[in-house]
XYZ file of C-alpha atoms in Angstrom:
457
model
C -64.896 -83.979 70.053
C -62.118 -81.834 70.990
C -62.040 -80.220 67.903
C -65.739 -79.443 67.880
C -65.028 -77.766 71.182
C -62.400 -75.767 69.818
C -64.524 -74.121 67.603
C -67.490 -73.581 69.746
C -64.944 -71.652 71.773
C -64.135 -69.757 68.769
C -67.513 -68.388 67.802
C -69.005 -67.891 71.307
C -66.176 -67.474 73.756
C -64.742 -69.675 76.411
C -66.508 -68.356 79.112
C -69.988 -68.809 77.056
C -69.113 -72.791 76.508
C -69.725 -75.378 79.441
C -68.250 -78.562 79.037
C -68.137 -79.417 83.495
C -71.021 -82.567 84.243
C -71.661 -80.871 87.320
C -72.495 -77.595 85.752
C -74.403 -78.591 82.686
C -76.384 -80.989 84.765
C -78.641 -77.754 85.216
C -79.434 -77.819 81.336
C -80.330 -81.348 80.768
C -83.757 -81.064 81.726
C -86.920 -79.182 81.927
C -89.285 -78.881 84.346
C -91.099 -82.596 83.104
C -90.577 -85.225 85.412
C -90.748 -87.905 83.132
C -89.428 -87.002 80.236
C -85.893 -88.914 79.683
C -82.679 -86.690 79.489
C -79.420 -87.263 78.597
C -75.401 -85.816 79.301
C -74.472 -83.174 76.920
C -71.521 -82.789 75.382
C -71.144 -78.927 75.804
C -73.817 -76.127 76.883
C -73.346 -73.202 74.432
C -74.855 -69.371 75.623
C -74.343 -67.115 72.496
C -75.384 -63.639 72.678
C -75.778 -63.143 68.775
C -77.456 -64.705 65.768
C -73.790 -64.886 64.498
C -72.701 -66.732 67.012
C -75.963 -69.192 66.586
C -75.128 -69.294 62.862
C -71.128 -70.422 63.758
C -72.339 -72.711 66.340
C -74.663 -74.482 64.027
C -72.290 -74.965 61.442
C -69.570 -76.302 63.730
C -72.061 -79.062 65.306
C -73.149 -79.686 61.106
C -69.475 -80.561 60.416
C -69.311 -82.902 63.203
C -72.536 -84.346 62.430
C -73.887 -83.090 66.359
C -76.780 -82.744 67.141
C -78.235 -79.513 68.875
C -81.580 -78.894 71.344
C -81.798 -75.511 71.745
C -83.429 -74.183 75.037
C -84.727 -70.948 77.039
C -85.201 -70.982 80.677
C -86.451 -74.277 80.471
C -89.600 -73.505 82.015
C -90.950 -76.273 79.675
C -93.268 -79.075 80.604
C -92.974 -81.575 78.342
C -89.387 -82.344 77.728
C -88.899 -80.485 74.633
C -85.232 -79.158 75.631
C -83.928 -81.891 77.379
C -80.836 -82.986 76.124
C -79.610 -86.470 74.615
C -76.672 -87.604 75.369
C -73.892 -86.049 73.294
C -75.517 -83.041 71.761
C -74.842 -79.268 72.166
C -77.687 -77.637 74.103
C -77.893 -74.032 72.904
C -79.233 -72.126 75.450
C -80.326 -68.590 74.048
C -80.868 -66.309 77.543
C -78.463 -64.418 76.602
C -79.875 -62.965 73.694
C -82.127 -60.735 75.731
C -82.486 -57.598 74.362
C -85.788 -55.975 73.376
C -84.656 -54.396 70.184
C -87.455 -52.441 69.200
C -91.104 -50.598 70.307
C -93.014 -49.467 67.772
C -95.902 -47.893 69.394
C -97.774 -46.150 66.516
C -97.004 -49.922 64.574
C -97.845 -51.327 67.535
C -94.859 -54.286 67.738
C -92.208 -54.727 69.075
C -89.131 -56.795 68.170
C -87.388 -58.693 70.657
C -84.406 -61.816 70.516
C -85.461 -64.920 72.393
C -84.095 -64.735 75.291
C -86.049 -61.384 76.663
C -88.348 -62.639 79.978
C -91.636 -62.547 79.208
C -92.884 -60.467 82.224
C -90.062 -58.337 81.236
C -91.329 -57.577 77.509
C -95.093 -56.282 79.215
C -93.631 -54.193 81.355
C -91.877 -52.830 78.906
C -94.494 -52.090 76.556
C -96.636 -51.149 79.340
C -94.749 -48.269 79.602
C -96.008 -47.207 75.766
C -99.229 -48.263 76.818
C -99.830 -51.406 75.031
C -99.959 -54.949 76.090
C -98.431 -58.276 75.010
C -101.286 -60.782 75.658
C -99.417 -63.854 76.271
C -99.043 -65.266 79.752
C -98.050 -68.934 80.657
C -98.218 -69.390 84.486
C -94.395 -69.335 84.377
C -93.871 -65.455 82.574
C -92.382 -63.903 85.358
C -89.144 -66.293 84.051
C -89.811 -68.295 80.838
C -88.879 -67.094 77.886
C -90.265 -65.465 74.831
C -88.033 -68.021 72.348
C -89.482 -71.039 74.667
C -92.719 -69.591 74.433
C -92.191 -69.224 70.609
C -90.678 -72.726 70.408
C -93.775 -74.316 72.211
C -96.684 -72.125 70.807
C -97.319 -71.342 74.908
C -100.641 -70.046 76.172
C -101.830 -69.021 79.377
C -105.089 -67.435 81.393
C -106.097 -65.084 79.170
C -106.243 -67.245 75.846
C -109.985 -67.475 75.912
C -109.757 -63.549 74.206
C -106.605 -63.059 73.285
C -105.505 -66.417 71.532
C -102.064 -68.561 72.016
C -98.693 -67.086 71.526
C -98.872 -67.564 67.922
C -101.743 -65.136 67.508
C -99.122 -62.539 68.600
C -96.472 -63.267 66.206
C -95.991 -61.335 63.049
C -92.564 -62.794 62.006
C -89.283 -64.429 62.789
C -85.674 -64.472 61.909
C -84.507 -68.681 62.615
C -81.344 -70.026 62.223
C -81.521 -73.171 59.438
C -79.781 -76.091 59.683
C -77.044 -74.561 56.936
C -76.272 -71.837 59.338
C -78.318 -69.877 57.057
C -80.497 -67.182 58.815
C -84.121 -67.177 57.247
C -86.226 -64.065 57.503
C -89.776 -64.858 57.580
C -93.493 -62.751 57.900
C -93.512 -59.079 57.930
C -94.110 -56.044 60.027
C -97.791 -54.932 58.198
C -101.046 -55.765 59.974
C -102.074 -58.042 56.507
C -99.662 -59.876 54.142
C -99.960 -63.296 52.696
C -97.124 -63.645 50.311
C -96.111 -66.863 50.409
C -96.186 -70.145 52.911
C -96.644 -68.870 56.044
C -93.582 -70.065 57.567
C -93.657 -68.010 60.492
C -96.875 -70.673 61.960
C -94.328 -73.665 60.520
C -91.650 -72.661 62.763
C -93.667 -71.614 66.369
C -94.840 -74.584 67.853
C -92.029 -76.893 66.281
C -90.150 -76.994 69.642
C -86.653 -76.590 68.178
C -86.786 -79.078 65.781
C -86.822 -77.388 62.515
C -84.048 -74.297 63.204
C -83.164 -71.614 66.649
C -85.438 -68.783 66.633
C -82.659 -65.537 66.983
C -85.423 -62.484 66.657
C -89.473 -62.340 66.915
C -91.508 -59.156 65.616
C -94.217 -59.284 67.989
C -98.157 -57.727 67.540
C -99.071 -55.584 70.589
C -102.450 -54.089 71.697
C -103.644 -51.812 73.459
C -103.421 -51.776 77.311
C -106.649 -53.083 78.875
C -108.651 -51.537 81.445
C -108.257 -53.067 84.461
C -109.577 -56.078 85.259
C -113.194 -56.512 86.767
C -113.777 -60.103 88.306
C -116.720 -62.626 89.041
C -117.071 -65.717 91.108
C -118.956 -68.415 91.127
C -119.318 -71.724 93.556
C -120.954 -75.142 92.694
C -122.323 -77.862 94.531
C -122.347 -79.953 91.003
C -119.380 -79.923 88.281
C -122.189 -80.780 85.272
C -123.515 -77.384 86.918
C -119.975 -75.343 86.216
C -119.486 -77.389 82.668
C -122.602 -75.963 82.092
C -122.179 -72.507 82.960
C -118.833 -72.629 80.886
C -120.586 -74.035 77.765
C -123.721 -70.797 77.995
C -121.375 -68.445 78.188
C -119.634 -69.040 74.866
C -122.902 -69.953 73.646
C -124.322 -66.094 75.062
C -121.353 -64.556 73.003
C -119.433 -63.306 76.168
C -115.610 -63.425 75.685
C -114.235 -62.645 78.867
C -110.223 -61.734 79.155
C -110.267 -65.035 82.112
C -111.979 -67.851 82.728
C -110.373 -70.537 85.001
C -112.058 -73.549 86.589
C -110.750 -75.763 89.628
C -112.141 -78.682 91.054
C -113.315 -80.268 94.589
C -109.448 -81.549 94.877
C -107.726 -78.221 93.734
C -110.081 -76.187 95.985
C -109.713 -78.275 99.157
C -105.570 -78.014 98.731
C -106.080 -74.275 98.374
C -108.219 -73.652 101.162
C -105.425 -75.596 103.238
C -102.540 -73.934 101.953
C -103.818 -70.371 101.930
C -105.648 -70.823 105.448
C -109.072 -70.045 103.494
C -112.994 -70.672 102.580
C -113.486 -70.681 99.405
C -116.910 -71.493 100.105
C -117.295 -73.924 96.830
C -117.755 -77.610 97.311
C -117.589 -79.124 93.624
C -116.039 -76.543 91.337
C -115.086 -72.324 91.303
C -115.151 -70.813 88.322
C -113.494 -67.000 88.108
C -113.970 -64.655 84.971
C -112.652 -61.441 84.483
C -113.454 -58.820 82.030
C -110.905 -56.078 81.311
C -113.307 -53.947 78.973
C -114.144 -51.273 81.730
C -116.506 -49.713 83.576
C -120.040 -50.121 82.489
C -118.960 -52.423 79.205
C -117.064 -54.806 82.186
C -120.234 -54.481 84.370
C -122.449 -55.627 81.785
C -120.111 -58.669 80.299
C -119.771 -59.800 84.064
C -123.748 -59.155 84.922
C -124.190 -61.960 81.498
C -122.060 -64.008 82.919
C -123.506 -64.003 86.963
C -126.865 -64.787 85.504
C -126.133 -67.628 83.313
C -123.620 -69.341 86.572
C -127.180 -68.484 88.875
C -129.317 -70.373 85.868
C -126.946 -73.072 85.669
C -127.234 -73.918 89.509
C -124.121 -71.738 90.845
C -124.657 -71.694 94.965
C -123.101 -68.309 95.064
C -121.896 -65.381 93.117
C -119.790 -62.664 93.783
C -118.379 -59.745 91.367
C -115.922 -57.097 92.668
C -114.710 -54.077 90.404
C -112.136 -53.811 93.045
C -108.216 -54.447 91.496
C -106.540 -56.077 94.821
C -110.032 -57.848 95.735
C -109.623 -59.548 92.301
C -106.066 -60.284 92.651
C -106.850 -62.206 96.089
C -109.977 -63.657 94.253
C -107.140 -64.951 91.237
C -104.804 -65.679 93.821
C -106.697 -68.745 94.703
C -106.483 -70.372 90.755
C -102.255 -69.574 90.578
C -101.740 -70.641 93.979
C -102.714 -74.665 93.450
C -99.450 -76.320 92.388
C -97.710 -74.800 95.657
C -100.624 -75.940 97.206
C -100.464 -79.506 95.856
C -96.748 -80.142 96.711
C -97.976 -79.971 100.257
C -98.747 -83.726 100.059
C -96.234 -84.396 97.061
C -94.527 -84.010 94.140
C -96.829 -83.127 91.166
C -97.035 -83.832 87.599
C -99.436 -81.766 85.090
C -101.382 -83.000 82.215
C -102.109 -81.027 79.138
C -105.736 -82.048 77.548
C -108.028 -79.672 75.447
C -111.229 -80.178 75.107
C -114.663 -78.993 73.776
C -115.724 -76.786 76.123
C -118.859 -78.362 76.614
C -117.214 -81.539 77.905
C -114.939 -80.360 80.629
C -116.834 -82.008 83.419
C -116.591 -84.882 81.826
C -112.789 -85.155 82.119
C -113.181 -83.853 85.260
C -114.953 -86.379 86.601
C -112.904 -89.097 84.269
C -109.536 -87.924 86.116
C -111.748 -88.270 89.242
C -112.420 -92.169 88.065
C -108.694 -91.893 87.565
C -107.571 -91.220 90.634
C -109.565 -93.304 92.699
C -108.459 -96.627 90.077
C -104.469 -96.010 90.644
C -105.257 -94.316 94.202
C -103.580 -90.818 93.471
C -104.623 -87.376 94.166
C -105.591 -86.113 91.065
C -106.334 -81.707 90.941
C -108.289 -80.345 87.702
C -107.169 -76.322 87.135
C -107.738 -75.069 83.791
C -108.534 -72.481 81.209
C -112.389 -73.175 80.873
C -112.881 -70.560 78.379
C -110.909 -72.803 75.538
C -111.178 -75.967 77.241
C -107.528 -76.228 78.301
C -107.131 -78.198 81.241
C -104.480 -79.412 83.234
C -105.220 -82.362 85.257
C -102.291 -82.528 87.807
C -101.339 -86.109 89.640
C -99.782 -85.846 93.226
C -97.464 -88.982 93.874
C -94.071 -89.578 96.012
C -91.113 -89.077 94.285
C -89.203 -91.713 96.326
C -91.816 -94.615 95.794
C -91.108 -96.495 92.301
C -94.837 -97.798 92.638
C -95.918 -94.127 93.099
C -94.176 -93.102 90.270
C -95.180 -95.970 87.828
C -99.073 -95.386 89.393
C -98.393 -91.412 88.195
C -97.390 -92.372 85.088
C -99.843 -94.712 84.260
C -102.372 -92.001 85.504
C -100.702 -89.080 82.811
C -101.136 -91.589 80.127
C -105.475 -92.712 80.643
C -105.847 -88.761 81.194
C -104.381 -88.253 77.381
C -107.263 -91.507 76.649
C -109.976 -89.773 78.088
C -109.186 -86.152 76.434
C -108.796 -87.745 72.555
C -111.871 -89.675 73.522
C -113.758 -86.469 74.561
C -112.782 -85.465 70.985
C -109.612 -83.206 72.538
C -106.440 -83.154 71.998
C -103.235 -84.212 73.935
C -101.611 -80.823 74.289
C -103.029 -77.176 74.661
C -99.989 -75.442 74.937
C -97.419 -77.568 76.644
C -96.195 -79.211 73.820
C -95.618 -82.778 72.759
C -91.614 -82.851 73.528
C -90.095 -86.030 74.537
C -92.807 -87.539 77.227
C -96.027 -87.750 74.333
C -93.802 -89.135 71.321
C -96.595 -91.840 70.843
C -99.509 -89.744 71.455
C -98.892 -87.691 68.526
C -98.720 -90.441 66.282
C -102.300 -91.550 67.797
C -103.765 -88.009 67.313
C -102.864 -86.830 63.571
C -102.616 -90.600 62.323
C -99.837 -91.943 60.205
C -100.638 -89.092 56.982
C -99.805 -86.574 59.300
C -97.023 -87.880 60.727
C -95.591 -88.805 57.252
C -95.852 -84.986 56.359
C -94.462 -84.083 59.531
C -91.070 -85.996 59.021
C -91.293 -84.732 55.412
C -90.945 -81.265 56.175
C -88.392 -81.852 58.756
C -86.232 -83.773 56.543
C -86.688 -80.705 53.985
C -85.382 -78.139 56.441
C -83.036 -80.958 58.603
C -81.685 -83.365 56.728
C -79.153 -84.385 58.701
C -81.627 -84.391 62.015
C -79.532 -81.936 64.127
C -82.023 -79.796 65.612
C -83.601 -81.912 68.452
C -83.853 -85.179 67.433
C -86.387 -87.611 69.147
C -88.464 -84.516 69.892
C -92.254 -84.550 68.894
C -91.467 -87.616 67.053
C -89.002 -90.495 65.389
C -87.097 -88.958 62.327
């Protein structure tokens, strides 16, 4: 492989090419627990699509494979590495290239911070709507890669909703130009949807032309406590049905509340389940949305209500729903679960992780996205006990059960990676699994970019 290193040098620098076990062992894994990882053979940081392009055709001679990776922020062991292969790790390639404001896009390279790129456009007033928990460090390219969503996907969609087209590096070391930079076009496949969501495994994203919006009014925000979890399911399930899209709407459970309230030193005056909605329309158009909302909580059986129009009050009030995994690692080490349902059956996986957790005798929180049934069921378990850890597991895998028998399905926005191989398989049945290793072989022939990832070539 010496050769292969040589080269690698060549096109990225010496400096840019890790080859030390002690310093790559930072890039073998993301932030999934139990998603296997391997020992790479080099970790590569180019700073140009060139240098992606001479990378990739240096590992295609020598028949390497190559997982490329962002901050690895990940949660489902999409860029962990296999033993032998080149991660290419693209943080590097962090420049915002372009605002457009009176296009209203922007163009950016994958490694530009996602908290980075709003504040950015902020400045132009206009607003990049997605936010996974992790965007003060993840990465737009991971979030690209995994098709990531966040809190405020019940109005503004995931991150592919955002996306108006990409520049990838192929397998060749060809670069491919796909989508536009016009509001409508549909000339063509629409390759730019093939590639975000396909977690590395089809070429390296280099460049993303991004849709932005307007900047929203600040936020407005409404809380609501329930003795009952069929009462908050409820409440969820009226509000879509009332035609109320809200920018937020999170739910946590008895378990997720109770770690709160201990961590932050707090009431949160709920016993079963808190639901908190925002509306970022403004002033009276927020009032009203919010007022819909209050009544239909009070109708469902919601033991108390409270709206503020009041910016910090609602960041405190929010505070609560970002604060639970610290709060959870309190008694543990935590794993989170990825299930979407219909929205009208979230307390039913609610209360089937509940039935979970007491059968393998593991704390088990439910936090979620209400407003588009995203839920993230998180297990608590020690990290030094084997048992624990086999318990946990076991626990991940009847939570995926449950959500495909809720009519869900096993990933929101985490993605499917290396840790739900077999649950993909289950979901979209051997015809679409056949399709999905056709049009990988198409566009990867030779499997080089991430093989074993989503599933089996």
């Amino acid at each position: 492989m010496e050769a292969l290193l040589t080269r690698l040098r060549a096109a990225v620098g010496p400096d840019a090419v890790l080859t030390d076990p002690d310093v790559t062992a930072a890039y073998r894994r993301d932030m999934m627990p139990l998603a296997p990882h391997g020992q790479p053979l080099a970790v590569v940081l180019p700073t140009s699509a060139d240098q992606v392009q001479e990378v990739v055709r240096a590992c295609a001679a020598h028949r390497t494979p190559i997982v490329p990776r962002g901050a690895g922020s990940g949660l489902s062991g999409a860029a962990n590495a296999i033993d032998g292969c080149v991660v290419l790790v693209t943080t590097k390639m962090n420049r915002i290239v372009e605002i457009d404001p009176d296009n209203r896009l922007a163009v950016v390279e994958p490694g530009v911070v996602n908290l980075d790129l709003r504040g950015a456009v902020e400045k132009h007033g206009l607003f990049y709507p997605p936010d996974p928990s992790s965007y003060d460090w993840c990465t737009i390219g991971g979030n690209l890669s995994t098709n990531a969503g966040g809190l405020c996907c019940v109005k503004y969609g995931v991150t592919t909703d955002s996306v108006l087209g990409l520049e990838v590096v192929l397998a060749d070391g060809e670069l491919l130009k796909t989508g536009r930079r016009t509001v409508k076009g549909v000339a063509g496949y629409d390759l730019t949807k093939l590639f975000i969501g396909s977690e590395g495994t089809l070429g390296v994203i280099t460049r993303a032309t991004l849709a932005l919006r307007p900047l929203p009014q600040a936020p407005s925000t409404l809380v609501a406590t329930f003795s009952n979890t069929a009462d908050a399911g409820t409440a969820v399930a009226r509000v879509v049905r009332e035609g109320v899209v809200p920018s937020l709407m999170e739910i946590m459970d008895r378990t997720s509340i109770r770690a709160v309230e201990q961590y932050l030193k707090t009431d949160l005056n709920a016993d079963e389940a808190l639901l908190i909605c925002q509306s970022d329309a403004g002033g009276e158009a927020a009032r009203r949305e919010l007022a819909v909302i209050e009544q239909v909580c009070k109708d469902s059986g919601a033991d108390l209500t409270y709206a503020t129009d009041d910016l910090n009050e609602g960041r405190d009030l929010l505070t609560a729903r970002r604060a639970v995994l610290n709060a959870l690692e309190v008694y543990g080490a935590w794993l989170t679960d990825d299930v979407c349902v219909p929205r009208t059956r979230i307390a039913e996986l609610i209360a089937g992780c509940e039935r979970i957790g007491a059968e393998v005798g593991l704390r088990i929180a439910v936090v979620g996205h209400a407003g588009d049934g995203n839920m993230h069921p998180t297990i608590v378990y020690d990290p030094t006990s084997a048992d624990e850890f086999a318990r946990a597991q076991r626990a991940f895998d009847e939570i995926l059960a449950v959500g495909l028998a809720l009519g869900g399905t096993v990933t929101g926005e985490h993605g499917i990676g290396k840790i739900k191989r077999e649950w993909l398989a289950t979901e979209i049945g051997p015809v679409g699994l056949r399709v999905h290793r056709e049009i990988k072989r198409a566009l990867d022939p030779e499997n080089l970019f991430n093989p074993g990832s989503m599933f089996s070539a």
